[in-house]
Each structure stands twice: as C-alpha cells, then as structure tokens.
GROMACS .gro file of C-alpha atoms in nm:
model
  213
    1LEU     CA    1  -1.134   1.775  -2.420
    2GLY     CA    2  -1.107   1.412  -2.523
    3GLY     CA    3  -0.817   1.358  -2.288
    4PHE     CA    4  -1.009   1.505  -1.998
    5VAL     CA    5  -1.310   1.283  -2.068
    6ARG     CA    6  -1.093   0.971  -2.080
    7TYR     CA    7  -0.922   1.063  -1.753
    8SER     CA    8  -1.254   1.140  -1.587
    9THR     CA    9  -1.403   0.808  -1.697
   10GLN     CA   10  -1.102   0.609  -1.579
   11SER     CA   11  -1.108   0.787  -1.245
   12THR     CA   12  -1.478   0.713  -1.197
   13VAL     CA   13  -1.429   0.344  -1.274
   14ARG     CA   14  -1.133   0.326  -1.037
   15ASP     CA   15  -1.326   0.497  -0.756
   16ARG     CA   16  -1.621   0.265  -0.806
   17ASP     CA   17  -1.399  -0.044  -0.800
   18GLU     CA   18  -1.232   0.073  -0.480
   19ALA     CA   19  -1.570   0.135  -0.318
   20GLU     CA   20  -1.690  -0.209  -0.420
   21GLU     CA   21  -1.371  -0.366  -0.290
   22ASP     CA   22  -1.420  -0.194   0.045
   23LEU     CA   23  -1.780  -0.313   0.071
   24ALA     CA   24  -1.689  -0.666  -0.037
   25ARG     CA   25  -1.475  -0.692   0.277
   26TRP     CA   26  -1.799  -0.702   0.478
   27PHE     CA   27  -1.925  -1.005   0.287
   28THR     CA   28  -1.617  -1.208   0.197
   29CYS     CA   29  -1.315  -1.372   0.360
   30GLY     CA   30  -1.006  -1.151   0.349
   31LEU     CA   31  -0.791  -1.452   0.256
   32THR     CA   32  -0.995  -1.662   0.013
   33GLU     CA   33  -1.249  -1.401  -0.109
   34GLU     CA   34  -1.521  -1.661  -0.055
   35PRO     CA   35  -1.846  -1.560   0.124
   36LEU     CA   36  -1.812  -1.530   0.501
   37GLU     CA   37  -1.923  -1.839   0.689
   38THR     CA   38  -2.270  -1.818   0.839
   39SER     CA   39  -2.215  -2.108   1.080
   40ASP     CA   40  -2.153  -2.021   1.444
   41ASN     CA   41  -1.790  -1.937   1.526
   42GLY     CA   42  -1.694  -1.967   1.159
   43VAL     CA   43  -1.548  -1.616   1.125
   44VAL     CA   44  -1.246  -1.457   1.292
   45VAL     CA   45  -1.112  -1.101   1.302
   46ASP     CA   46  -0.749  -0.996   1.321
   47ARG     CA   47  -0.604  -0.703   1.515
   48LEU     CA   48  -0.646  -0.481   1.208
   49GLY     CA   49  -1.019  -0.548   1.189
   50ALA     CA   50  -1.011  -0.771   0.880
   51LEU     CA   51  -1.254  -1.064   0.865
   52TYR     CA   52  -1.167  -1.420   0.762
   53ASN     CA   53  -1.328  -1.758   0.749
   54LYS     CA   54  -1.164  -1.945   1.034
   55GLU     CA   55  -1.075  -2.275   0.862
   56PRO     CA   56  -0.855  -2.146   0.576
   57VAL     CA   57  -0.663  -1.921   0.815
   58LEU     CA   58  -0.612  -2.211   1.057
   59LYS     CA   59  -0.486  -2.426   0.768
   60ALA     CA   60  -0.239  -2.157   0.660
   61LEU     CA   61  -0.108  -2.122   1.017
   62ARG     CA   62  -0.077  -2.501   1.051
   63ASP     CA   63   0.106  -2.528   0.719
   64LYS     CA   64   0.355  -2.266   0.835
   65ALA     CA   65   0.408  -2.427   1.176
   66ILE     CA   66   0.437  -2.787   1.050
   67ASP     CA   67   0.578  -2.759   0.698
   68GLY     CA   68   0.734  -2.415   0.702
   69VAL     CA   69   0.506  -2.289   0.425
   70PRO     CA   70   0.514  -1.907   0.421
   71LEU     CA   71   0.188  -1.735   0.507
   72PRO     CA   72   0.001  -1.570   0.219
   73LYS     CA   73   0.087  -1.200   0.202
   74ARG     CA   74  -0.266  -1.105   0.308
   75ILE     CA   75  -0.221  -1.265   0.649
   76GLU     CA   76   0.156  -1.254   0.703
   77HIS     CA   77   0.102  -1.011   0.992
   78ILE     CA   78  -0.094  -1.277   1.185
   79THR     CA   79   0.145  -1.442   1.431
   80GLY     CA   80  -0.088  -1.721   1.545
   81MET     CA   81  -0.432  -1.803   1.677
   82LYS     CA   82  -0.379  -1.571   1.974
   83ALA     CA   83  -0.371  -1.284   1.724
   84LEU     CA   84  -0.723  -1.372   1.610
   85LEU     CA   85  -1.059  -1.340   1.782
   86THR     CA   86  -1.357  -1.559   1.697
   87CYS     CA   87  -1.655  -1.344   1.605
   88LYS     CA   88  -2.006  -1.392   1.738
   89LEU     CA   89  -2.214  -1.265   1.450
   90GLU     CA   90  -2.591  -1.228   1.471
   91LYS     CA   91  -2.772  -1.351   1.162
   92ARG     CA   92  -2.998  -1.092   1.007
   93ARG     CA   93  -3.366  -1.154   1.081
   94GLY     CA   94  -3.563  -1.266   0.778
   95GLY     CA   95  -3.253  -1.392   0.599
   96THR     CA   96  -3.146  -1.268   0.258
   97SER     CA   97  -3.316  -1.274  -0.077
   98GLY     CA   98  -3.183  -1.453  -0.382
   99SER     CA   99  -3.111  -1.817  -0.455
  100ALA     CA  100  -2.844  -2.024  -0.285
  101ASP     CA  101  -2.647  -2.026  -0.611
  102GLU     CA  102  -2.653  -1.646  -0.624
  103LYS     CA  103  -2.527  -1.621  -0.266
  104ALA     CA  104  -2.255  -1.878  -0.326
  105SER     CA  105  -2.130  -1.681  -0.625
  106VAL     CA  106  -2.071  -1.364  -0.423
  107ASN     CA  107  -1.700  -1.295  -0.386
  108ALA     CA  108  -1.465  -1.000  -0.391
  109ARG     CA  109  -1.420  -1.026  -0.768
  110ASN     CA  110  -1.783  -1.006  -0.875
  111PHE     CA  111  -1.920  -0.803  -0.584
  112ARG     CA  112  -2.136  -0.506  -0.683
  113CYS     CA  113  -2.251  -0.226  -0.456
  114GLY     CA  114  -2.616  -0.245  -0.361
  115THR     CA  115  -2.683  -0.590  -0.508
  116THR     CA  116  -2.602  -0.802  -0.202
  117GLU     CA  117  -2.815  -0.797   0.110
  118ALA     CA  118  -2.660  -0.815   0.455
  119VAL     CA  119  -2.626  -1.161   0.607
  120PHE     CA  120  -2.561  -1.035   0.959
  121ALA     CA  121  -2.694  -0.752   1.176
  122CYS     CA  122  -2.632  -0.587   1.511
  123PRO     CA  123  -2.807  -0.792   1.784
  124ILE     CA  124  -2.894  -0.473   1.973
  125THR     CA  125  -2.981  -0.205   1.716
  126GLY     CA  126  -3.082  -0.433   1.427
  127LEU     CA  127  -2.859  -0.233   1.189
  128ASP     CA  128  -2.739  -0.431   0.887
  129PHE     CA  129  -2.379  -0.549   0.874
  130ASN     CA  130  -2.315  -0.420   0.522
  131GLY     CA  131  -2.040  -0.158   0.535
  132LYS     CA  132  -2.273   0.138   0.558
  133THR     CA  133  -2.255   0.157   0.938
  134LYS     CA  134  -1.954   0.127   1.167
  135PHE     CA  135  -1.931  -0.202   1.358
  136VAL     CA  136  -1.690  -0.323   1.623
  137VAL     CA  137  -1.590  -0.658   1.769
  138MET     CA  138  -1.607  -0.656   2.148
  139ARG     CA  139  -1.328  -0.809   2.349
  140PRO     CA  140  -1.299  -1.059   2.502
  141SER     CA  141  -1.637  -1.203   2.393
  142GLY     CA  142  -1.609  -1.152   2.017
  143VAL     CA  143  -1.965  -1.017   1.999
  144VAL     CA  144  -2.009  -0.796   1.692
  145VAL     CA  145  -2.223  -0.486   1.743
  146ALA     CA  146  -2.284  -0.155   1.571
  147ASP     CA  147  -2.088   0.138   1.708
  148LYS     CA  148  -2.426   0.301   1.768
  149ALA     CA  149  -2.499   0.034   2.032
  150LEU     CA  150  -2.192   0.146   2.229
  151ARG     CA  151  -2.331   0.497   2.242
  152GLU     CA  152  -2.700   0.426   2.296
  153ALA     CA  153  -2.721   0.088   2.469
  154LYS     CA  154  -2.405   0.064   2.677
  155ALA     CA  155  -2.557  -0.164   2.942
  156SER     CA  156  -2.679  -0.413   2.680
  157VAL     CA  157  -2.335  -0.424   2.517
  158GLU     CA  158  -2.166  -0.481   2.853
  159GLU     CA  159  -2.406  -0.765   2.934
  160MET     CA  160  -2.325  -0.937   2.602
  161ASN     CA  161  -1.952  -0.878   2.652
  162ASP     CA  162  -1.922  -1.124   2.940
  163GLY     CA  163  -2.068  -0.864   3.178
  164LEU     CA  164  -1.754  -0.649   3.165
  165LYS     CA  165  -1.783  -0.274   3.203
  166LEU     CA  166  -1.663  -0.097   2.889
  167ASP     CA  167  -1.394   0.081   3.090
  168ASP     CA  168  -1.260  -0.251   3.219
  169ALA     CA  169  -1.270  -0.441   2.888
  170PRO     CA  170  -0.996  -0.432   2.621
  171PRO     CA  171  -1.071  -0.177   2.347
  172PRO     CA  172  -1.309  -0.314   2.082
  173ILE     CA  173  -1.169  -0.389   1.736
  174PRO     CA  174  -1.321  -0.176   1.457
  175VAL     CA  175  -1.442  -0.387   1.164
  176ASN     CA  176  -1.272  -0.306   0.832
  177PRO     CA  177  -1.129   0.031   0.940
  178ARG     CA  178  -0.987   0.269   0.681
  179GLY     CA  179  -0.759   0.571   0.673
  180GLU     CA  180  -0.618   0.704   0.999
  181GLU     CA  181  -0.799   0.445   1.210
  182LEU     CA  182  -0.633   0.160   1.020
  183GLU     CA  183  -0.293   0.329   1.027
  184LEU     CA  184  -0.319   0.368   1.405
  185LEU     CA  185  -0.390  -0.005   1.446
  186LYS     CA  186  -0.093  -0.088   1.222
  187ALA     CA  187   0.130   0.140   1.429
  188ILE     CA  188   0.021  -0.035   1.750
  189LEU     CA  189   0.103  -0.375   1.598
  190GLU     CA  190   0.443  -0.253   1.481
  191GLU     CA  191   0.519  -0.115   1.826
  192GLU     CA  192   0.424  -0.444   1.992
  193LYS     CA  193   0.635  -0.636   1.740
  194ALA     CA  194   0.937  -0.412   1.805
  195LYS     CA  195   0.902  -0.458   2.182
  196LYS     CA  196   0.887  -0.839   2.146
  197GLU     CA  197   1.192  -0.845   1.920
  198SER     CA  198   1.383  -0.620   2.161
  199LYS     CA  199   1.291  -0.846   2.452
  200LYS     CA  200   1.404  -1.157   2.260
  201SER     CA  201   1.729  -0.989   2.164
  202LYS     CA  202   1.805  -0.891   2.524
  203LYS     CA  203   1.724  -1.243   2.644
  204LYS     CA  204   1.956  -1.395   2.381
  205ASP     CA  205   2.234  -1.152   2.469
  206LYS     CA  206   2.198  -1.247   2.835
  207GLN     CA  207   2.209  -1.619   2.754
  208ASP     CA  208   2.517  -1.573   2.534
  209SER     CA  209   2.682  -1.372   2.812
  210ASN     CA  210   2.611  -1.638   3.074
  211GLY     CA  211   2.727  -1.910   2.840
  212GLY     CA  212   3.057  -1.738   2.788
  213LYS     CA  213   3.144  -1.739   3.156
   0.00000   0.00000   0.00000
C-alpha cells in the first residue's frame, strides 16, 4: 500500500508541474522564461506556435550570424527572422492585479496555476489569453485572436488581418499547440527543411558538374 501511495503522490506532483509548465508558456518567453513583453511588437511567435520576447531571440540570431555562436537548443529550429512573426497582442482591459514586483517575478520556474491573471485578451471576443482557451496568430498581420473569433466573427477577423479573406490568407499559427497538432507542425517544418536541403544539394551537384567541364 505504501508503495502505491508514494507512486500516486509522485504522479500527481509530476502532472501538476507539467500543467503549470504548459500554462507558463502563455505568460513567459520560451527562451528566457522572463515575462512576455507588454510593449507593442515586443513578442514573436515561431512556426511551432511558441512565444518569445523579440529582443533576446534577435540577439541569439545575431550572435550566430556574426560570431558563429550556436543557437540555444530551445530555438535551434528557428532559421532566421523570416521564420518568426511579430505578434499584435491586445492588452487585457482593466489590467492585472498585483504589484509590479509580483508581476516581474513571474517566470516559468515559479509559475503557479490560477495565481497569475491574463495580461492579454482577444480583441474581438474579450476572452483572456491564459491557456484556458485556444488562440491563434493570424497571418500575415500577426493579430492574435481566440479561435472562437474565427468561428463566430469571421468578418471582424478578416478586417483585422489586413482585410484578407480567411480562404486567401496563410493558415493561422496555433498558440502553444500540444499533442497531434504540435507534431503536425513539426512534420511540416521537417518536410520544408528536407525540400530546401534537396534543392541545395541538386544546385551544388549542377555547379560541380558545370565546373568539371
């Protein structure tokens, strides 16, 4: 019995930590684990739906390009700024409660479910950007809206997305996807990477062939 209790307790703690880690992704930078920037155009999303503060990612990309510093493992799939989209996040009306010090201390290590209020919200539905509701980043505009807005206020979403019809716009990027949705996005990236490498290889072979004549 004792063994079962210990296993059950450990499992519960692990599940809770995983849930908190998932929710923290809606409040913190995926690279630095610092709170997401609230300034305009301060947050970017990658093709896998992960959110980052723009400046530290830009610095990492610059360091790689200029000094050859390897990218941190968390962002090694990001090939450059073209692989990122600047998010247009709507600040939540009424702001958040708690002192500035409390907000500044929020990061992925000390995050706790239910203790942190949303900083952002859907500009159309008003739903909080807190991990409890599915959100997407529209392309090409970068406007972040709740998935519910796509279903119930299509015209409003299209107007905010540079006036593009949903059928004509690139597919939106789901924010912090999990499970099969995330695996599908990874598969798409891998396929694109393989095609680029194949194209480069064929081009090199052609150049080598021409050079040998």
